[in-house]
Amino acid sequence: MNNEPNQIFSNFVENPKEYDVKIKVGEKPNIKEFKAHSIILSARSDYFKAALSSRWAKVEDGFIIFDKPNISPPVFEILIKQGKFLKALELYEEFLENIPHSVKDQKRVLSWDLSNYRIGSEEINDLTKMLCKKTILTSLNLSSIGLRSINVNFKNSYFNKRPRITAEVKVLADALCKNTKLTSLDIENNNLGTEGEKALADALCKNTTLTSLNLYCNNLRSFGGEALANALCKNSTLTSLNLSDNYLGSEGGKALADALCKNSTLKDLNLNGNWIGSEGGKALADTLCKNSTLTFLNLRNNKLGSEGEKALADALCKNSTLKDLNLDSNWIGTEGGKALADALCKSSTLTSLNLRFNELGSEGVKALADALCKNSTLQDLNLSDSLLGLEGVKALADALCKNSTLKDLNLSGSLLGSEGVKALADALCKNSTLKYLNLSDSLLGSEGVKVLADALCKNSTLKDLNLNINLIGSKGGKALADALCKNSTLTSLKLGCNDLGLEGGKALADALCKNSTLKDLNLNSNCIGLEGGKALADAICKNSTLTSLNLEYNKLGAEEGKALANALCKNSTLKNLNLNSNCIGSEGGKALADALCKNSTLTSLDLQKNKLGSEVGKALADALCMNSTLTSLDIRDNELGPEGVKVFTYVFCKNSTLTSLNIIYGSKGEKALGDALCKDFFGFY
């Protein structure tokens, strides 16, 4: 809900001289009329947008009439003046009972997002009252709201009824003991500390509805981990727990491991960045031998080392439920890699394994490759930045010729070399299951890409190929373009930062006129220039399958802006277009604004850093009043000036589809004005 409750209701009456909404509350003879702006109500609240729409709203003498006989005038006045969460919830409940609504509307009412909202003592008191009552709320996001510093007024305090500091989240924890509806709670980045976590842990022992809890980055330390571990031994509903970046250490890790031996409901556990070490890793390994419910375990960046990894590998041979294991950045080494390979030969449940940044070396990778020849369940393997070595790459290539289950393989940052690329290319000609291949930042060069391009002419299963940052050049671009004319399965191709140049850009543009399957093309930072851009614009006029095109940092200029604008008037499939940093200027910007008046498919447009100027700002604002499909527009850092920014305050009078408008940056004055307008008129940034 994007911080809606307090923002909406505390600002209900704004400049009554220009109001267009009359809200009538109460029943005869106690009816009172309130005046407000439909622009502000609709822009800040999806519920008012629906309630005041032409489908439901009643119009009399040019005013929208909104009748709420079931709410008394005194209650409504409190709602307006104080903006309480409890009253907001009551009004939303009224909406669900009395106004026609969709499933999407109902979901929004049930899920409140108060992240980054500055909550004070009155708000937290009201919020906890709301949670204690019989509420309809099922999901609550309180991330980054500074719970630690909240003052709460205990009216019956022993100390002369004076305010005092809570033990972080004690009040919220007490509410969770009474709440019977909430299933998802997000309180990440609140610096709860061990005392706050202890209060929350106590609440988990009593709560019987919460299934998902996010405690990311809360400085819990080992004591907090131990408190949560104790709670998990008693709680029987929580299925997902995020404890990443909390410095739990080996003691906290061991405590959680012991708890998992007793807990029988938790399925998803995220321990990323907790430095549990080899001892914590060993304890978790013992747990996996006994636990039969955990399916997802994230142990990224925990200093497990080879010893911890060997223990986990042994556990995988016995565990029959874990499907997704993340061991990214754990100093595993060759021996740990070999141990995991042995486990893959025996495991029949693991489907995803992340071993990124682990210095496996060629021997460790060769062992894993041999395991892939025997394993029949693994579908996703990440070996990026793992020092594969030529022998390791060749072994993996051989494995791909035999394996029939792997779908996603990430080898980015592997420095494959010509022999390694050739081996992989040969494997792609034989493999019939791999769908996603990431070879970014692997120094393939033009010759290496030519070999891959030949393989794409024969392969019939690969859908997503990432070749970003590979020094492909124009020759490599041409080879890939030829392959696209023959390949009929690839749907996503990433070629960012490859110095394709004009010739490479033109070749790919020609290929798009013939290819009928590619949907996503990333040409970020390739210096294709004006001519290459024009060729792509012409291709867009003919292509009927591409839905996403990234052309940022390509030195296109004003003429290319005009050419792309013309293409948008004819194209009926493109949904996402990124033109960030292309010196399009005012002329190209105006052309694109005109195109938005005619185009009916584009949903996302990035025009940041294009020197558009204030006149283009006005043109884009006018276009948005006519366009009915665009949902996201980024025009940051475009020298719009005060006037160019100000015109956007009226866009939401007519536009009913835009949900994201990024207008900030540029000069200090423009940034300040943009910040103020986005907050005061739109309710978002």
XYZ file of C-alpha atoms in Angstrom:
685
model
C 0.000 0.000 0.000
C 3.046 2.229 -0.110
C 2.621 4.049 3.202
C -0.999 4.938 2.377
C -3.014 4.860 5.633
C -1.547 7.834 7.469
C -0.665 9.831 4.347
C -4.150 9.583 2.901
C -6.289 10.288 5.925
C -4.231 12.990 7.604
C -4.378 15.088 4.421
C -8.004 14.548 3.416
C -9.062 18.198 3.225
C -6.767 20.257 1.010
C -7.740 23.695 -0.385
C -11.555 23.385 -0.205
C -11.934 26.304 -2.627
C -11.086 23.991 -5.531
C -12.615 20.725 -4.341
C -14.449 18.354 -6.682
C -15.457 15.610 -4.218
C -18.147 15.716 -1.562
C -17.932 12.973 1.025
C -21.171 12.592 2.950
C -20.990 10.604 6.165
C -23.624 9.625 8.715
C -27.394 9.176 8.482
C -30.221 11.683 8.704
C -30.476 13.905 10.588
C -26.766 13.654 11.490
C -25.176 13.953 8.048
C -21.990 15.944 7.569
C -20.290 16.825 4.310
C -16.516 16.864 3.780
C -14.788 18.376 0.734
C -11.660 17.018 -0.966
C -9.723 16.688 -4.238
C -10.261 13.584 -6.379
C -6.757 14.013 -7.846
C -5.092 13.690 -4.471
C -7.375 10.918 -3.229
C -6.971 8.841 -6.392
C -3.231 9.409 -6.702
C -2.544 8.424 -3.121
C -4.952 5.523 -2.756
C -5.896 2.689 -5.103
C -9.086 2.274 -3.101
C -10.254 5.832 -3.597
C -9.182 5.582 -7.241
C -11.609 2.679 -7.582
C -14.320 4.223 -5.411
C -14.237 7.528 -7.312
C -14.010 5.998 -10.786
C -16.657 6.498 -13.428
C -17.918 2.964 -12.834
C -18.995 3.580 -9.254
C -18.892 7.292 -8.473
C -22.102 9.321 -8.491
C -21.815 12.784 -10.075
C -24.150 15.654 -9.248
C -23.710 19.218 -10.576
C -20.107 18.514 -11.500
C -19.183 17.108 -8.071
C -18.350 13.481 -7.252
C -20.599 12.347 -4.429
C -19.246 9.722 -2.062
C -21.815 8.467 0.468
C -20.748 6.669 3.648
C -23.868 6.466 5.846
C -22.325 3.779 8.052
C -19.582 6.107 9.359
C -20.589 8.749 11.887
C -19.354 12.359 11.415
C -17.377 12.346 14.715
C -15.541 9.156 13.740
C -14.772 10.540 10.304
C -13.429 13.778 11.806
C -11.080 11.782 14.021
C -10.004 9.839 10.963
C -9.193 13.048 9.085
C -7.454 14.907 11.883
C -5.462 12.082 13.423
C -4.911 9.688 10.544
C -4.898 6.589 12.739
C -4.099 3.129 11.423
C -7.001 1.591 13.307
C -9.509 3.992 11.756
C -7.919 3.481 8.361
C -8.399 -0.253 8.689
C -12.035 0.221 9.711
C -12.668 2.345 6.634
C -11.010 -0.234 4.392
C -13.230 -2.896 5.910
C -16.193 -0.672 5.048
C -14.914 -0.491 1.476
C -14.770 -4.261 1.166
C -18.295 -4.585 2.489
C -19.978 -1.779 0.565
C -18.009 -1.067 -2.630
C -17.588 -3.479 -5.572
C -13.963 -4.599 -5.671
C -11.666 -6.977 -7.490
C -9.460 -9.707 -6.043
C -6.501 -7.365 -6.606
C -8.186 -4.604 -4.584
C -8.890 -7.018 -1.745
C -5.287 -8.219 -1.725
C -4.074 -4.627 -1.383
C -6.358 -4.034 1.562
C -5.055 -7.159 3.257
C -1.387 -6.195 2.701
C 0.042 -3.005 4.223
C 3.458 -1.644 3.243
C 4.684 0.905 5.812
C 8.382 0.496 4.972
C 10.589 3.574 5.448
C 7.679 5.318 7.183
C 8.613 7.452 10.192
C 6.501 6.014 12.953
C 6.179 7.833 16.276
C 4.825 6.755 19.643
C 1.170 7.473 18.803
C 1.361 5.552 15.531
C 2.966 2.473 17.072
C 0.355 2.417 19.831
C -2.426 2.637 17.250
C -0.775 0.047 15.039
C -0.515 -2.462 17.862
C -4.161 -1.840 18.823
C -5.084 -2.644 15.248
C -3.131 -5.910 15.390
C -4.805 -6.886 18.673
C -8.342 -6.481 17.344
C -10.076 -8.936 15.047
C -8.412 -7.584 11.911
C -8.505 -8.547 8.244
C -4.818 -7.688 7.747
C -2.661 -10.661 6.656
C 0.608 -9.014 5.550
C 2.541 -6.142 7.194
C 5.812 -4.561 6.059
C 7.595 -2.494 8.742
C 11.089 -2.543 7.275
C 13.378 0.420 7.972
C 10.996 2.317 10.271
C 13.379 2.716 13.231
C 11.531 0.577 15.773
C 14.453 0.784 18.212
C 13.914 4.479 18.998
C 10.143 4.453 19.484
C 8.694 6.077 22.627
C 5.557 4.349 23.811
C 3.252 5.803 26.442
C 2.322 3.209 29.037
C -0.673 4.945 30.668
C -0.659 2.602 33.630
C 3.078 2.787 34.141
C 4.385 2.503 37.676
C 6.500 5.606 37.030
C 3.795 8.274 37.262
C 2.334 7.557 33.828
C 5.398 8.934 32.040
C 6.583 7.775 28.575
C 9.560 5.438 28.465
C 11.579 3.592 25.845
C 10.342 0.097 24.988
C 12.686 -2.851 24.787
C 12.773 -2.338 21.021
C 9.763 -4.265 19.684
C 8.152 -5.381 22.926
C 4.844 -3.666 22.196
C 4.709 -5.126 18.708
C 5.649 -8.534 20.083
C 2.810 -8.365 22.629
C 0.390 -7.610 19.790
C 1.598 -10.669 17.861
C 0.654 -12.826 20.838
C -2.960 -11.720 20.429
C -3.204 -11.387 16.644
C -4.884 -14.279 14.799
C -4.791 -13.171 11.155
C -1.311 -11.919 10.225
C 0.655 -14.461 8.177
C 3.553 -12.338 6.865
C 5.687 -9.828 8.812
C 8.671 -7.904 7.451
C 10.744 -5.920 9.979
C 14.115 -5.928 8.244
C 16.711 -3.236 8.894
C 15.397 -1.993 12.252
C 18.444 -2.648 14.437
C 16.351 -4.645 16.905
C 19.346 -6.051 18.737
C 19.245 -9.025 21.075
C 16.660 -7.630 23.501
C 14.205 -6.782 20.756
C 14.703 -10.183 19.204
C 14.115 -11.885 22.545
C 10.712 -10.181 22.818
C 9.868 -11.224 19.283
C 11.050 -14.780 19.932
C 8.774 -15.008 22.969
C 5.885 -13.900 20.760
C 6.637 -16.647 18.225
C 6.150 -19.194 20.994
C 2.534 -18.006 21.358
C 1.581 -16.834 17.861
C -0.240 -19.455 15.752
C -0.727 -17.758 12.373
C 2.548 -16.189 11.186
C 4.133 -18.201 8.360
C 6.736 -15.750 7.004
C 9.145 -13.553 9.027
C 11.877 -11.298 7.623
C 14.527 -10.166 10.133
C 17.263 -9.233 7.666
C 19.945 -6.856 9.012
C 18.819 -6.397 12.618
C 22.076 -6.854 14.536
C 20.750 -9.905 16.395
C 24.145 -11.493 17.195
C 24.481 -14.950 18.786
C 22.089 -14.207 21.645
C 19.318 -13.259 19.242
C 19.974 -16.425 17.255
C 19.685 -18.510 20.412
C 16.394 -16.818 21.364
C 14.948 -17.524 17.935
C 16.191 -21.084 18.058
C 14.277 -21.619 21.296
C 11.161 -20.182 19.667
C 11.466 -22.493 16.660
C 11.353 -25.465 19.020
C 7.873 -24.371 20.122
C 6.446 -22.613 17.050
C 4.480 -24.808 14.638
C 3.380 -22.403 11.876
C 6.435 -20.501 10.583
C 7.566 -21.813 7.185
C 9.915 -19.031 6.019
C 12.579 -17.213 8.091
C 15.100 -14.660 6.809
C 18.009 -14.015 9.209
C 20.579 -12.766 6.700
C 23.280 -10.291 7.777
C 22.760 -10.584 11.543
C 26.230 -11.705 12.711
C 24.864 -14.782 14.472
C 28.298 -16.424 14.583
C 29.033 -20.078 15.269
C 27.055 -20.143 18.529
C 23.921 -18.701 16.921
C 24.335 -21.098 14.008
C 24.670 -24.107 16.298
C 21.605 -23.073 18.311
C 19.503 -22.811 15.139
C 20.827 -26.153 13.955
C 19.667 -27.809 17.196
C 16.248 -26.187 16.800
C 15.827 -27.560 13.282
C 16.157 -31.061 14.703
C 12.941 -30.406 16.643
C 11.065 -28.030 14.346
C 8.884 -29.712 11.704
C 7.381 -26.788 9.773
C 10.176 -24.467 8.582
C 10.836 -24.878 4.847
C 12.847 -21.782 3.909
C 15.846 -20.555 5.971
C 18.123 -17.695 4.902
C 21.366 -17.407 6.903
C 23.313 -15.355 4.343
C 26.168 -13.313 5.821
C 26.169 -14.626 9.401
C 29.735 -15.946 9.640
C 28.688 -19.185 11.316
C 32.037 -20.736 10.345
C 32.985 -24.395 10.013
C 31.551 -25.285 13.441
C 28.174 -23.777 12.612
C 28.322 -25.500 9.233
C 29.007 -28.872 10.848
C 26.086 -28.406 13.230
C 23.749 -27.591 10.346
C 25.051 -30.625 8.490
C 24.099 -32.877 11.410
C 20.678 -31.259 11.374
C 20.138 -31.955 7.668
C 20.633 -35.648 8.420
C 17.606 -35.513 10.751
C 15.404 -32.680 9.454
C 12.726 -33.672 6.912
C 10.983 -30.382 6.111
C 13.618 -27.816 5.048
C 13.630 -27.322 1.258
C 15.611 -24.051 0.878
C 18.845 -23.152 2.717
C 20.947 -20.056 2.007
C 24.415 -20.210 3.587
C 26.101 -17.618 1.386
C 29.116 -15.823 2.885
C 29.475 -17.820 6.105
C 33.148 -18.861 6.093
C 32.255 -22.544 6.078
C 35.587 -23.643 4.652
C 36.362 -27.121 3.330
C 35.606 -28.804 6.678
C 32.155 -27.279 6.978
C 31.476 -28.057 3.353
C 32.562 -31.681 3.669
C 30.138 -32.115 6.543
C 27.321 -30.574 4.493
C 28.197 -32.798 1.555
C 27.909 -35.909 3.755
C 24.545 -34.640 4.987
C 23.247 -34.247 1.427
C 23.806 -37.968 0.922
C 21.292 -38.668 3.694
C 18.863 -35.742 3.404
C 15.803 -36.338 1.209
C 13.991 -32.969 1.246
C 16.449 -30.110 0.548
C 16.011 -28.755 -2.990
C 17.867 -25.427 -3.056
C 21.310 -24.882 -1.459
C 23.300 -21.632 -1.727
C 26.994 -21.895 -0.760
C 28.197 -18.760 -2.551
C 31.411 -17.190 -1.126
C 32.384 -19.800 1.473
C 36.081 -20.536 0.852
C 35.235 -24.106 -0.090
C 38.240 -25.011 -2.273
C 39.050 -28.128 -4.278
C 38.483 -30.696 -1.537
C 35.108 -29.232 -0.642
C 34.166 -29.325 -4.317
C 35.079 -33.005 -4.545
C 33.013 -33.784 -1.452
C 30.006 -32.030 -2.968
C 30.515 -33.932 -6.196
C 30.301 -37.234 -4.314
C 27.098 -36.003 -2.683
C 25.539 -35.141 -6.059
C 26.133 -38.722 -7.183
C 23.918 -39.900 -4.324
C 21.453 -37.052 -3.763
C 18.093 -37.427 -5.490
C 16.325 -34.260 -4.339
C 18.662 -31.262 -4.801
C 17.581 -29.182 -7.811
C 19.615 -25.968 -7.331
C 23.246 -25.516 -6.172
C 25.119 -22.195 -6.009
C 28.914 -22.481 -5.672
C 29.878 -19.006 -6.897
C 33.152 -17.487 -5.605
C 34.635 -20.647 -4.094
C 38.013 -21.299 -5.754
C 37.046 -24.831 -6.686
C 39.856 -25.112 -9.211
C 39.931 -27.449 -12.211
C 40.072 -30.594 -10.058
C 37.039 -29.636 -8.005
C 35.090 -28.731 -11.144
C 36.113 -31.946 -12.913
C 34.700 -33.904 -9.980
C 31.437 -31.946 -10.208
C 31.301 -32.546 -13.948
C 31.655 -36.300 -13.418
C 28.824 -36.086 -10.882
C 26.571 -34.395 -13.449
C 26.930 -37.455 -15.638
C 25.327 -39.508 -12.867
C 22.977 -37.034 -11.157
C 19.426 -36.873 -12.528
C 17.779 -34.124 -10.446
C 19.983 -30.989 -10.455
C 18.511 -28.277 -12.705
C 20.390 -25.109 -11.701
C 24.185 -24.902 -11.173
C 26.142 -21.688 -10.530
C 29.921 -21.984 -10.906
C 30.672 -18.346 -11.721
C 34.033 -16.928 -10.580
C 35.208 -20.331 -9.328
C 38.582 -20.677 -11.136
C 37.354 -23.481 -13.386
C 40.490 -23.840 -15.498
C 40.574 -25.251 -19.030
C 40.376 -28.873 -17.873
C 37.399 -28.075 -15.677
C 35.568 -26.384 -18.569
C 36.234 -29.299 -20.901
C 34.933 -31.707 -18.275
C 31.758 -29.654 -17.902
C 31.304 -29.619 -21.659
C 31.577 -33.422 -21.773
C 29.041 -33.640 -18.942
C 26.551 -31.510 -20.896
C 26.671 -34.078 -23.675
C 25.480 -36.742 -21.243
C 23.396 -34.906 -18.621
C 19.673 -34.624 -19.370
C 18.317 -32.576 -16.463
C 20.429 -29.409 -16.072
C 18.524 -26.343 -17.326
C 20.479 -23.374 -15.973
C 24.299 -23.100 -16.004
C 26.192 -19.995 -14.862
C 29.889 -19.845 -15.831
C 30.348 -16.066 -15.803
C 33.842 -14.778 -15.052
C 35.400 -18.081 -16.082
C 38.038 -16.941 -18.655
C 37.191 -19.857 -20.935
C 39.780 -19.378 -23.654
C 39.406 -20.591 -27.247
C 39.600 -24.303 -26.372
C 37.075 -23.976 -23.558
C 34.624 -22.104 -25.791
C 34.980 -24.695 -28.543
C 34.271 -27.504 -26.094
C 31.129 -25.752 -24.812
C 29.967 -24.977 -28.339
C 30.303 -28.641 -29.326
C 28.309 -29.587 -26.237
C 25.503 -27.167 -27.170
C 25.184 -28.956 -30.512
C 24.431 -32.194 -28.652
C 22.705 -31.064 -25.445
C 18.884 -30.904 -25.552
C 17.926 -29.710 -22.069
C 19.959 -26.572 -21.200
C 17.798 -23.420 -21.402
C 19.838 -20.714 -19.626
C 23.573 -20.177 -20.147
C 25.564 -17.310 -18.619
C 29.025 -16.739 -20.104
C 29.337 -13.046 -19.241
C 32.765 -11.537 -18.519
C 34.611 -14.574 -19.892
C 36.873 -12.918 -22.517
C 35.383 -14.880 -25.393
C 36.456 -12.398 -28.064
C 35.122 -12.366 -31.624
C 36.535 -15.786 -32.512
C 35.063 -17.467 -29.454
C 31.649 -15.966 -30.162
C 31.793 -17.123 -33.782
C 32.117 -20.690 -32.536
C 29.137 -20.203 -30.211
C 27.146 -18.609 -33.014
C 27.647 -21.725 -35.153
C 26.367 -23.827 -32.258
C 23.232 -21.665 -31.989
C 22.395 -22.608 -35.582
C 22.164 -26.237 -34.458
C 20.928 -25.991 -30.865
C 17.144 -26.104 -30.438
C 16.600 -25.713 -26.682
C 18.624 -22.735 -25.364
C 16.351 -19.784 -24.528
C 18.509 -17.320 -22.589
C 22.137 -16.503 -23.466
C 24.176 -13.919 -21.524
C 27.323 -12.724 -23.337
C 27.771 -9.353 -21.626
C 31.350 -7.978 -21.379
C 33.151 -10.320 -23.776
C 34.990 -8.043 -26.253
C 32.910 -9.449 -29.092
C 33.361 -6.526 -31.500
C 31.584 -6.011 -34.816
C 32.731 -9.377 -36.219
C 31.293 -11.262 -33.283
C 28.096 -9.231 -33.560
C 27.744 -10.171 -37.238
C 28.271 -13.865 -36.450
C 25.521 -13.751 -33.800
C 23.249 -11.875 -36.194
C 23.643 -14.663 -38.780
C 22.816 -17.208 -36.085
C 19.626 -15.328 -35.123
C 18.432 -15.665 -38.704
C 18.548 -19.448 -38.330
C 17.897 -20.045 -34.618
C 14.230 -20.395 -33.642
C 14.336 -20.957 -29.868
C 16.412 -18.162 -28.269
C 14.151 -15.623 -26.512
C 16.715 -13.540 -24.570
C 20.151 -12.329 -25.698
C 22.371 -10.059 -23.593
C 25.237 -8.360 -25.437
C 25.951 -5.387 -23.168
C 29.430 -3.770 -23.175
C 30.831 -5.586 -26.215
C 31.912 -2.758 -28.531
C 29.673 -4.008 -31.352
C 29.864 -0.654 -33.118
C 27.881 0.491 -36.140
C 28.419 -2.669 -38.207
C 27.485 -5.029 -35.400
C 24.379 -2.967 -34.610
C 23.234 -2.934 -38.248
C 23.781 -6.673 -38.606
C 21.674 -7.397 -35.527
C 18.989 -5.014 -36.789
C 18.804 -6.948 -40.086
C 18.531 -10.189 -38.121
C 15.559 -8.840 -36.153
C 13.686 -8.406 -39.432
C 13.966 -12.159 -39.985
C 13.989 -13.623 -36.466
C 10.577 -14.369 -34.966
C 11.370 -15.688 -31.488
C 13.690 -13.217 -29.692
C 11.830 -11.186 -27.055
C 14.585 -9.547 -24.982
C 17.680 -7.874 -26.478
C 20.273 -6.002 -24.398
C 22.685 -3.829 -26.426
C 23.745 -1.602 -23.541
C 27.022 0.333 -24.068
C 27.948 -0.787 -27.585
C 28.547 2.506 -29.417
C 26.216 1.538 -32.259
C 25.761 5.253 -33.045
C 23.236 7.037 -35.230
C 23.268 4.671 -38.210
C 23.099 1.552 -36.072
C 20.252 3.108 -34.116
C 18.328 3.963 -37.269
C 18.740 0.407 -38.505
C 17.311 -0.887 -35.220
C 14.420 1.566 -35.488
C 13.607 0.228 -38.953
C 13.794 -3.309 -37.592
C 11.316 -2.475 -34.824
C 8.838 -1.400 -37.498
C 8.993 -4.891 -38.982
C 9.691 -7.140 -36.003
C 6.611 -8.441 -34.178
C 8.078 -10.442 -31.299
C 10.602 -8.228 -29.450
C 9.153 -6.955 -26.160
C 12.236 -5.501 -24.415
C 15.110 -3.464 -25.911
C 17.997 -1.914 -23.939
C 19.943 0.758 -25.875
C 21.395 2.803 -23.007
C 24.817 4.422 -23.510
C 24.939 4.050 -27.308
C 25.535 7.635 -28.528
C 22.306 7.650 -30.527
C 21.542 11.385 -30.693
C 18.440 13.369 -31.691
C 17.939 11.789 -35.117
C 17.887 8.310 -33.643
C 15.382 9.521 -31.066
C 13.137 10.626 -33.919
C 13.619 7.338 -35.773
C 12.730 5.309 -32.690
C 9.721 7.532 -32.068
C 8.500 6.826 -35.587
C 9.030 3.111 -34.996
C 6.961 3.222 -31.801
C 4.048 4.596 -33.805
C 4.104 1.453 -35.945
C 5.327 -1.242 -33.549
C 2.695 -3.091 -31.509
C 4.742 -5.508 -29.377
C 7.563 -3.599 -27.628
C 6.839 -3.086 -23.919
C 10.154 -1.983 -22.400
C 12.544 0.546 -23.958
C 15.706 1.839 -22.257
C 17.295 4.935 -23.875
C 19.243 6.133 -20.833
C 22.213 8.440 -21.616
C 21.920 8.812 -25.392
C 22.001 12.590 -25.965
C 18.550 12.490 -27.531
C 17.955 16.181 -26.792
C 14.811 18.278 -27.141
C 13.973 17.330 -30.736
C 14.285 13.604 -30.154
C 12.428 13.972 -26.856
C 9.488 15.790 -28.449
C 9.236 13.096 -31.109
C 9.115 10.412 -28.435
C 6.433 12.368 -26.562
C 4.323 12.467 -29.740
C 4.849 8.731 -30.154
C 3.449 8.082 -26.681
C 0.197 9.678 -27.821
C -0.134 7.006 -30.507
C 1.621 3.936 -29.120
C -0.598 1.524 -27.164
C 1.800 -1.212 -26.009
C 4.848 0.383 -24.331
C 4.698 0.040 -20.531
C 8.188 1.147 -19.453
C 10.364 3.972 -20.849
C 13.752 5.122 -19.481
C 14.862 8.536 -20.758
C 17.153 9.644 -17.964
C 20.249 11.735 -18.767
C 19.217 12.824 -22.274
C 19.271 16.652 -22.013
C 15.573 16.865 -22.822
C 14.922 20.341 -21.365
C 11.764 21.944 -19.961
C 9.804 21.958 -23.234
C 10.120 18.193 -23.571
C 9.013 17.879 -19.960
C 5.806 19.678 -20.882
C 5.387 17.575 -24.029
C 5.804 14.343 -22.056
C 3.293 15.535 -19.452
C 0.768 16.265 -22.215
C 1.443 12.860 -23.765
C 0.784 11.100 -20.466
C -2.638 12.712 -20.360
C -3.429 10.866 -23.591
C -1.421 7.652 -23.177
C -3.201 4.763 -21.443
C -0.577 1.997 -21.287
C 2.690 3.378 -19.866
C 3.170 2.379 -16.225
C 6.797 3.461 -15.628
C 8.654 6.588 -16.809
C 12.175 7.634 -15.766
C 13.183 11.194 -16.741
C 15.806 11.957 -14.107
C 18.639 14.375 -14.753
C 17.212 16.015 -17.879
C 17.521 19.727 -17.112
C 13.738 20.039 -16.925
C 13.841 23.072 -14.666
C 11.001 24.168 -12.336
C 8.461 24.600 -15.125
C 9.289 21.298 -16.786
C 8.805 19.507 -13.469
C 5.754 21.409 -12.303
C 3.584 20.361 -15.262
C 3.651 16.770 -14.038
C 1.502 17.719 -11.056
C -1.514 17.703 -13.367
C -0.777 14.439 -15.152
C -2.709 12.323 -12.678
C -5.889 14.272 -13.395
C -6.216 12.338 -16.637
C -3.699 9.504 -16.605
C -4.899 6.369 -14.817
C -2.135 3.870 -15.613
C 1.217 5.411 -14.587
C 2.392 3.922 -11.300
C 6.088 4.891 -11.317
C 7.406 8.351 -12.217
C 11.073 9.068 -11.475
C 11.698 12.779 -11.928
C 14.396 13.489 -9.339
C 18.071 14.579 -9.790
C 19.491 17.297 -11.999
C 20.130 20.722 -10.472
C 19.623 21.252 -6.748
C 16.544 23.388 -7.357
C 15.013 20.864 -9.751
C 15.723 17.991 -7.367
C 14.153 19.779 -4.408
C 11.063 20.681 -6.423
C 10.830 17.175 -7.850
C 11.052 15.654 -4.365
C 8.321 17.930 -3.049
C 5.947 17.390 -5.949
C 6.354 13.635 -6.000
C 5.628 13.477 -2.280
C 2.822 16.016 -2.020
C 0.961 15.273 -5.240
C 1.726 11.683 -6.162
C 2.476 9.947 -2.870
C 5.583 8.197 -4.235
C 9.119 8.864 -5.438
